[in-house]
CSV table of C-alpha atoms in Angstrom, one decimal:
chain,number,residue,atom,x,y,z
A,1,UNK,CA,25.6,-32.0,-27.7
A,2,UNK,CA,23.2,-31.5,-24.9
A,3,UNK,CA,25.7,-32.5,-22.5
A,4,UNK,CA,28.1,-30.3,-24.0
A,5,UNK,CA,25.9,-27.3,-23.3
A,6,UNK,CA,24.8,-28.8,-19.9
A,7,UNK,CA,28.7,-28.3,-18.9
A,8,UNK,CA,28.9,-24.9,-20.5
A,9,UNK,CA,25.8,-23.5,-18.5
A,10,UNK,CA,26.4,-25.5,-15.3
A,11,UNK,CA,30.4,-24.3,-14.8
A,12,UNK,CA,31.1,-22.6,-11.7
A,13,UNK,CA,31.2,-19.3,-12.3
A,14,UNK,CA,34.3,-17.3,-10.9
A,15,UNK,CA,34.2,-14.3,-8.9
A,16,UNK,CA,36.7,-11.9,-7.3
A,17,UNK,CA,35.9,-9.2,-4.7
A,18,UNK,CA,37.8,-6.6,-3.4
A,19,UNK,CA,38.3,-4.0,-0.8
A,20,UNK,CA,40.2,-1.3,0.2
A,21,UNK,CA,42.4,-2.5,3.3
A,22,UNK,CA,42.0,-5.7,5.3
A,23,UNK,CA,40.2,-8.7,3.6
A,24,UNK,CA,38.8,-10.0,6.7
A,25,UNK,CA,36.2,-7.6,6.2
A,26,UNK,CA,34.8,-9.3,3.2
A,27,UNK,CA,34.3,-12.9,5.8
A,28,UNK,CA,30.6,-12.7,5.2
A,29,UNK,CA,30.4,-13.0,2.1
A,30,UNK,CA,32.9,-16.5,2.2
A,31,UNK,CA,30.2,-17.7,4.9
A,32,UNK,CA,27.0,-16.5,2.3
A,33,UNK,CA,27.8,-18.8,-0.6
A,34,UNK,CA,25.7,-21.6,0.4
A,35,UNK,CA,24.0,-22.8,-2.6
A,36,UNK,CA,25.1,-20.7,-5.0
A,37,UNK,CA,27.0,-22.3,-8.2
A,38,UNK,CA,30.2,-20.4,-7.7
A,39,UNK,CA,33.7,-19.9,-6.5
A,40,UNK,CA,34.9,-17.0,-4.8
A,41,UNK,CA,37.8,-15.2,-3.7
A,42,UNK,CA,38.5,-12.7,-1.4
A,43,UNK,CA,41.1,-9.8,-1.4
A,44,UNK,CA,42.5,-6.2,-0.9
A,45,UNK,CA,43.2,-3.7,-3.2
A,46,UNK,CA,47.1,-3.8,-1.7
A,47,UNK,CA,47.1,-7.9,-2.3
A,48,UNK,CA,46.8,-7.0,-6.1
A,49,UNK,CA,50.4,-6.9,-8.5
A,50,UNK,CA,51.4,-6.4,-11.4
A,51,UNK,CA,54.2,-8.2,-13.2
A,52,UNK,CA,55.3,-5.7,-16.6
A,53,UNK,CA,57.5,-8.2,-17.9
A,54,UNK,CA,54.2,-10.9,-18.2
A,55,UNK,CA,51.7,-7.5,-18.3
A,56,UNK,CA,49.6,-9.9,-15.9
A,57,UNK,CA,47.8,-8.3,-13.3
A,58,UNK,CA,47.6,-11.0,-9.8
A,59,UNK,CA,46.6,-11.5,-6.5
A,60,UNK,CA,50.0,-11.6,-5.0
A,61,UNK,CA,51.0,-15.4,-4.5
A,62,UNK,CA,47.7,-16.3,-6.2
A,63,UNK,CA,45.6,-16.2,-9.3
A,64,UNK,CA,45.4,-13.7,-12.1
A,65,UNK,CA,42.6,-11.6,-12.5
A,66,UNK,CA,42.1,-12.4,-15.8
A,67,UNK,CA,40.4,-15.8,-14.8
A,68,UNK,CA,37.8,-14.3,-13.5
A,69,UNK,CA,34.6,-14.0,-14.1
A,70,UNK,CA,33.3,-11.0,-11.9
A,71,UNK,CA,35.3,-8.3,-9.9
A,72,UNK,CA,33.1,-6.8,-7.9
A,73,UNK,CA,35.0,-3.8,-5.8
A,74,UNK,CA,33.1,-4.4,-2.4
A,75,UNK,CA,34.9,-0.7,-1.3
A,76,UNK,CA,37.7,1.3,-2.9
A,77,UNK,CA,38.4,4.0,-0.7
A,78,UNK,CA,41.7,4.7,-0.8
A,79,UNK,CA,42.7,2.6,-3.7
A,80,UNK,CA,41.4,4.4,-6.3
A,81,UNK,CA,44.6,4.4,-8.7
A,82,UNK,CA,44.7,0.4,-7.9
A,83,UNK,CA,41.3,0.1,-8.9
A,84,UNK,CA,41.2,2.4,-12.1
A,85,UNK,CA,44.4,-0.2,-12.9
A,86,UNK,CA,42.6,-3.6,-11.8
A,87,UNK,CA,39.2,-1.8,-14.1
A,88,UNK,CA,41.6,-1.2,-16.7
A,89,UNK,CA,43.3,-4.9,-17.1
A,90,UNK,CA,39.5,-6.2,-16.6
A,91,UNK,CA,37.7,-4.6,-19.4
A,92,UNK,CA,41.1,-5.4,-21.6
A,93,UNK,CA,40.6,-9.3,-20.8
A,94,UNK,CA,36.7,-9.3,-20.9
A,95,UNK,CA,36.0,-9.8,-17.2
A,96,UNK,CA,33.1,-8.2,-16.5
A,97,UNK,CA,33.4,-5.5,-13.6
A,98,UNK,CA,30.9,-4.3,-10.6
A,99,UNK,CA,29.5,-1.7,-10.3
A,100,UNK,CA,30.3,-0.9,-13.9
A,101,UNK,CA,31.0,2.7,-13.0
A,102,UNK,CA,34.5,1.9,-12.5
A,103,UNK,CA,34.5,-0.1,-15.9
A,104,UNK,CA,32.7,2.9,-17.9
A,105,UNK,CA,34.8,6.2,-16.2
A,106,UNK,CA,37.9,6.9,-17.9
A,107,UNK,CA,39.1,9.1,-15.6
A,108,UNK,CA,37.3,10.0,-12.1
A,109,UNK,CA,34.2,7.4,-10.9
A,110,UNK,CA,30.7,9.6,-10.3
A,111,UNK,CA,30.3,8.4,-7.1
A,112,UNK,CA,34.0,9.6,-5.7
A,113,UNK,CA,32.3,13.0,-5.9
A,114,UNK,CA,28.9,14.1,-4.2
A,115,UNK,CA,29.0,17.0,-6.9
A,116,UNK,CA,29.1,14.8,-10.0
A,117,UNK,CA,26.3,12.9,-7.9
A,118,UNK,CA,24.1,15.5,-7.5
A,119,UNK,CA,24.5,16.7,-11.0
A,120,UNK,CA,23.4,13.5,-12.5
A,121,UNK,CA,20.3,13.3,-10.4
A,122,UNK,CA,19.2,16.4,-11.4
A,123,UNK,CA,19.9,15.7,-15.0
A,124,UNK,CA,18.3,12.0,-14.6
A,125,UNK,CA,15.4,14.7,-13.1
A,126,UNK,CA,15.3,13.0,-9.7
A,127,UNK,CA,14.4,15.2,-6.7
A,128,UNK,CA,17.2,16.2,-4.8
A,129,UNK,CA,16.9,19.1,-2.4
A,130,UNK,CA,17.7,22.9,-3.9
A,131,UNK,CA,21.9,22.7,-4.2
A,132,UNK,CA,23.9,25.4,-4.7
A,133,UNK,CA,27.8,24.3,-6.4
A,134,UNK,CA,30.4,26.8,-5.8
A,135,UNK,CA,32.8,28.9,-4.0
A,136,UNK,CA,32.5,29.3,0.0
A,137,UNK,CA,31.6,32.6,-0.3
A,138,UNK,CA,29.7,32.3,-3.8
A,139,UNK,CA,27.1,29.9,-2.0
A,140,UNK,CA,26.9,30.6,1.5
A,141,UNK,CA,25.5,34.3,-0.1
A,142,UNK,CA,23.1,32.9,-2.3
A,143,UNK,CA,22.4,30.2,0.1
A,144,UNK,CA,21.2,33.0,2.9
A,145,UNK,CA,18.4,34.3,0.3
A,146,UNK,CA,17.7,31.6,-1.9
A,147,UNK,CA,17.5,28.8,0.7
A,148,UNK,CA,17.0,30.5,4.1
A,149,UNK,CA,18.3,29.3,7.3
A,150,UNK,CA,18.9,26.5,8.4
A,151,UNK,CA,20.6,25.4,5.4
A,152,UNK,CA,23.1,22.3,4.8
A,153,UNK,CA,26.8,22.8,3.8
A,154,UNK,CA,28.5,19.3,2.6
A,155,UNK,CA,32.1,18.8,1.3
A,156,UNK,CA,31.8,16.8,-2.0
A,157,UNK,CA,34.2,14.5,-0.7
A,158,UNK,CA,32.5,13.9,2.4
A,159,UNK,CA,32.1,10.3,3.7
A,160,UNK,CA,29.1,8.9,6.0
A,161,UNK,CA,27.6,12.1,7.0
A,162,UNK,CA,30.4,13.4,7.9
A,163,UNK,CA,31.9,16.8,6.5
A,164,UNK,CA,28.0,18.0,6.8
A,165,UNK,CA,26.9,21.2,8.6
A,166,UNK,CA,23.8,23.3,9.5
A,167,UNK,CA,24.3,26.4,10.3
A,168,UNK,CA,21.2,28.0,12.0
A,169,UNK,CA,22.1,31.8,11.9
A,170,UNK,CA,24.1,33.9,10.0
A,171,UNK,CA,26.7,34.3,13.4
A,172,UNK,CA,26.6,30.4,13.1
A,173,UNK,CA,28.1,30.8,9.5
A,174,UNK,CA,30.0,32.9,9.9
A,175,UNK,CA,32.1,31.1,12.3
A,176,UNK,CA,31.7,28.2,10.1
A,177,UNK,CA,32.9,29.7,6.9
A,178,UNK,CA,36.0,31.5,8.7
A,179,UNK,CA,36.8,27.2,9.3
A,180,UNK,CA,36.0,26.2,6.0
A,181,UNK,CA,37.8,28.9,3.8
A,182,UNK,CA,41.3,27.2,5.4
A,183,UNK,CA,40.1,23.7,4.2
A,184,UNK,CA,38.9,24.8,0.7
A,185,UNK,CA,42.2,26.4,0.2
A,186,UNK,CA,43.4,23.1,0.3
A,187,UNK,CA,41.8,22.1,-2.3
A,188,UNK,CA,38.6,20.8,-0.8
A,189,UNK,CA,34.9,22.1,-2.5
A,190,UNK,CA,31.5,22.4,-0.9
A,191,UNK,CA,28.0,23.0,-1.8
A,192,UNK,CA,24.8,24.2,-0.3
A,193,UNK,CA,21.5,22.4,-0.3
A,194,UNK,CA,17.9,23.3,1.6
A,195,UNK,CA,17.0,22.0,4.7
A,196,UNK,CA,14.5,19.5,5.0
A,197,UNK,CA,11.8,19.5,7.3
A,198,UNK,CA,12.3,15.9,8.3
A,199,UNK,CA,12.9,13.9,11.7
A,200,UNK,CA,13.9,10.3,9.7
A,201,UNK,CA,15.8,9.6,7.0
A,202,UNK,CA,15.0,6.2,4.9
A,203,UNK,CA,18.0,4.1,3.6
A,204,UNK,CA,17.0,1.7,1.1
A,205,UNK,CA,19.6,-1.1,-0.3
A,206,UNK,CA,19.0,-1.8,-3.7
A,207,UNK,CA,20.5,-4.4,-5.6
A,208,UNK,CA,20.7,-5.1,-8.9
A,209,UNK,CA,17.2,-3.4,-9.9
A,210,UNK,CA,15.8,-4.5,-6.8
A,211,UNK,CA,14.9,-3.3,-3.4
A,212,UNK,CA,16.1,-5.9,-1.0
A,213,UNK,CA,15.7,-3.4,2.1
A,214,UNK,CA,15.7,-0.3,4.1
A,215,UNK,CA,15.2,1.2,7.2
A,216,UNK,CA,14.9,4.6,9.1
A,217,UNK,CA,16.9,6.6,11.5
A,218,UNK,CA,16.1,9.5,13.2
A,219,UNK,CA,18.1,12.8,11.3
A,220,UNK,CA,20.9,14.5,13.4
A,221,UNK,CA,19.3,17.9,13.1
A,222,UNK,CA,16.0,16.6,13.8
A,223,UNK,CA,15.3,19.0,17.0
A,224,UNK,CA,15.1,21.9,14.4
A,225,UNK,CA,12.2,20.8,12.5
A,226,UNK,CA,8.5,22.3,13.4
A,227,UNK,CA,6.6,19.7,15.3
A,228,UNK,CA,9.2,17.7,16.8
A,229,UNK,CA,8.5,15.5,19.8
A,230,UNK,CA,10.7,14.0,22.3
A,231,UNK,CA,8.6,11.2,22.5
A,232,UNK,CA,10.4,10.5,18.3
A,233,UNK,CA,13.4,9.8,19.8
A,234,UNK,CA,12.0,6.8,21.3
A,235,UNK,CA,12.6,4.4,18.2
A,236,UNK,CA,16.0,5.6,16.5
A,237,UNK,CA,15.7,2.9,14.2
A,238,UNK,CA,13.1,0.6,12.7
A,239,UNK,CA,12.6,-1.1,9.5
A,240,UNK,CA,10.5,0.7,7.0
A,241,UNK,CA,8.4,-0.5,4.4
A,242,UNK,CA,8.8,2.0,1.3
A,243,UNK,CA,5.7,2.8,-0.6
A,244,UNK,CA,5.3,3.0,-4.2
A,245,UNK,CA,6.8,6.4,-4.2
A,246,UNK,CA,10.0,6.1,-2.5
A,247,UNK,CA,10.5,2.8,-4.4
A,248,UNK,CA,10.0,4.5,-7.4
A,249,UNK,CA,12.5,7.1,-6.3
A,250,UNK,CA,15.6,4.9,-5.1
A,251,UNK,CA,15.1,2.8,-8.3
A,252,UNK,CA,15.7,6.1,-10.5
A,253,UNK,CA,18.3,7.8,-8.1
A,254,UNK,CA,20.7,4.1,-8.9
A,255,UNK,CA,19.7,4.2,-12.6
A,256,UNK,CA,21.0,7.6,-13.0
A,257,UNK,CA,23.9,7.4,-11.1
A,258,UNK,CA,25.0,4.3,-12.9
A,259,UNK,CA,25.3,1.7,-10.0
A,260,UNK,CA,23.7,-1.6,-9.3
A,261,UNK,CA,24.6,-1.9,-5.5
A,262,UNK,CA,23.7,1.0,-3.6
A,263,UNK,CA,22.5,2.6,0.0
A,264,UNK,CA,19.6,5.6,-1.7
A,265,UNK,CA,19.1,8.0,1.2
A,266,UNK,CA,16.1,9.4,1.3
A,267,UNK,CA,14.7,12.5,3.1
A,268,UNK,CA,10.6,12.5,3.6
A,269,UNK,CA,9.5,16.5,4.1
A,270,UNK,CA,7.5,16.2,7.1
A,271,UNK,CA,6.3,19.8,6.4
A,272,UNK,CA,2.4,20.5,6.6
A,273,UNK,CA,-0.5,23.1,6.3
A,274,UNK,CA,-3.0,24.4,3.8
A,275,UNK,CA,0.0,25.0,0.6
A,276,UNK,CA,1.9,22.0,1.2
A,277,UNK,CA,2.7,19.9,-1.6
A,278,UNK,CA,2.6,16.1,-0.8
A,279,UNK,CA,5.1,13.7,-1.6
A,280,UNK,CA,8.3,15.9,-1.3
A,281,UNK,CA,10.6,13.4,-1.0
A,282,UNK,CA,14.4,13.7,-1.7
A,283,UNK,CA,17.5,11.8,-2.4
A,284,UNK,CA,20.3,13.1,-0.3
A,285,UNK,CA,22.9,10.0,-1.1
A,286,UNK,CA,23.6,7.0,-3.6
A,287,UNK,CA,26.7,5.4,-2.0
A,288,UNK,CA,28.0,2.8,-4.1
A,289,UNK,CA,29.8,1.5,-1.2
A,290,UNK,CA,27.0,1.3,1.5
A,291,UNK,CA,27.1,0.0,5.2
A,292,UNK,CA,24.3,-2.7,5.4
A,293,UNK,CA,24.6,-4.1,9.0
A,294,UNK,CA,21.5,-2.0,10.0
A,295,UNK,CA,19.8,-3.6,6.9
A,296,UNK,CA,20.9,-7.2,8.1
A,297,UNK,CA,19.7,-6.3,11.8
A,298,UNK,CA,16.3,-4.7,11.2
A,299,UNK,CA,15.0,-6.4,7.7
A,300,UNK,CA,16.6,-10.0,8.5
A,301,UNK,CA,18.5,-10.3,5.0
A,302,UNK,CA,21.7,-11.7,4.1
A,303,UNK,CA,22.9,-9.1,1.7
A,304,UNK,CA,26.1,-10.9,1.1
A,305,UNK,CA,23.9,-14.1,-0.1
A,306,UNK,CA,21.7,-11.8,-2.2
A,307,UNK,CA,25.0,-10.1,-3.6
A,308,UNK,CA,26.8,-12.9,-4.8
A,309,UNK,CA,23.0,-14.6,-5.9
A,310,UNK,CA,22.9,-11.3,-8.2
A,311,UNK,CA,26.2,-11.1,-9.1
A,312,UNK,CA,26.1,-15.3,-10.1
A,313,UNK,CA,23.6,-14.4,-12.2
């Protein structure tokens, strides 16, 4: 009997990830398994088929996803229908999928949308700068009174920083509005949050519950805030050791959006004088899909091993 169980407890456990365009990208994590007990497999979203007749979902010429242990969607991009079909097929057949965002929405993931984001941190009660959701013109009007210039504008699709503006003046936004009204015509939304008196903003990678990282990097608009120094620019980025606080903060941000791999951004107000309120620290971002080569560079840690150690688990 013990041997029995010795087998059961000591299998190899399978796991699947995948990414939206070329595999290649995932090569790390094949050179990361040292010695983990598992088996893994690479793939795209595009490599992934489905055969009606059998109603088995497959990597095309290889195995079907219901051997699997683990899926964990490294990036879905532009795959999104693929991987609402591949989250589908998995929760049907018991494979257990990561981040289970994609296994819990039934019909649009919270982190495909900066508004849905920002909503559930402020539910969740985390600090997130004053945001304003919206039309165009709705926001940018109570933006100029309720927030002040310079205020941020952001897309609620927008990827990596970008789709992120700062007008300084109201000639500035004006301008900038006269762009945007065209694009949210299209179908795009936007929303307005405070500017933050900061000159660094703090990525912290956490995985699975645990802080395994982070790092700062000077902001883009740092120039604009009171007390800036050239001499700043003179270390764009550095690891940073969090304290209690911020830990405490990217640990909530991932609980409430739902996620267990995520880049938090965080935004320290570097703001002082007699009525300043310490620790005004904000998350800007939980991507569920986050860069980590800065992490890898500046902390010396091999995410990809800690991934798959996590996800073994």
């Amino acid at each position: 009997m013990v041997n029995i169980f010795s087998k059961l407890f000591s299998r190899r456990k399978t796991i699947l990830i995948l990414t939206s365009g070329k595999k290649t990208k995932l090569t790390p994590f094949k050179l990361s398994i040292r010695d983990l007990n598992i088996d893994l497999t690479t793939a795209s979203f595009s490599d992934i088929y489905f055969d009606s007749g059998s109603s088995e979902m497959n990597i095309r010429g290889g195995a079907n996803l219901a051997g699997f242990d683990v899926i964990y969607f490294r990036l879905v991009g532009k795959s999104l229908e693929t991987a609402a079909l591949v989250a589908g097929y998995a929760k049907k057949n018991r494979v257990q999928i990561m981040d289970k965002i994609y296994a819990n929405s039934q019909i649009f993931p919270i982190t495909q949308s900066k508004a849905q984001e920002m909503k559930a941190l402020s539910d969740a009660q985390v600090s997130i700068p004053k945001t304003l959701f919206g039309s165009l013109l709705e926001i940018t009007k109570k933006a100029q009174v309720e927030l002040g210039f310079p205020f941020v504008i952001k897309s609620t699709s927008g990827k990596k920083g970008r789709e992120v503006y700062c007008p300084e003046d109201s000639k500035a936004l004006k301008a900038l509005i006269a762009q945007l009204l065209v694009e949210e015509k299209a179908g795009k939304s936007f929303f307005a949050q405070e500017f933050v008196n900061c000159t660094k903003r703090i990525r912290v990678l956490v995985v699975g519950g645990r802080i395994i990282g982070s790092i700062s990097q000077l902001t883009k608009w740092r120039k604009r805030v009171s007390g800036y120094t050239p001499q700043e620019d003179e270390v764009k980025i550095q690891k940073f050791a969090p304290n209690s606080e911020i830990e405490k903060l990217a640990l909530a941000a991932v609980s409430a959006v739902g996620i267990d791999i995520a880049g938090v951004d965080i935004l320290i107000d570097e703001t002082s004088g007699k009525n300043y309120v310490m620790n005004r620290n904000f998350v800007i971002e939980v991507n569920a899909a986050p860069s980590w080569k800065l992490i890898k560079k500046y902390c010396g840690v091999n995410v990809e091993y800690e991934i798959l150690k996590y996800i073994s688990r």
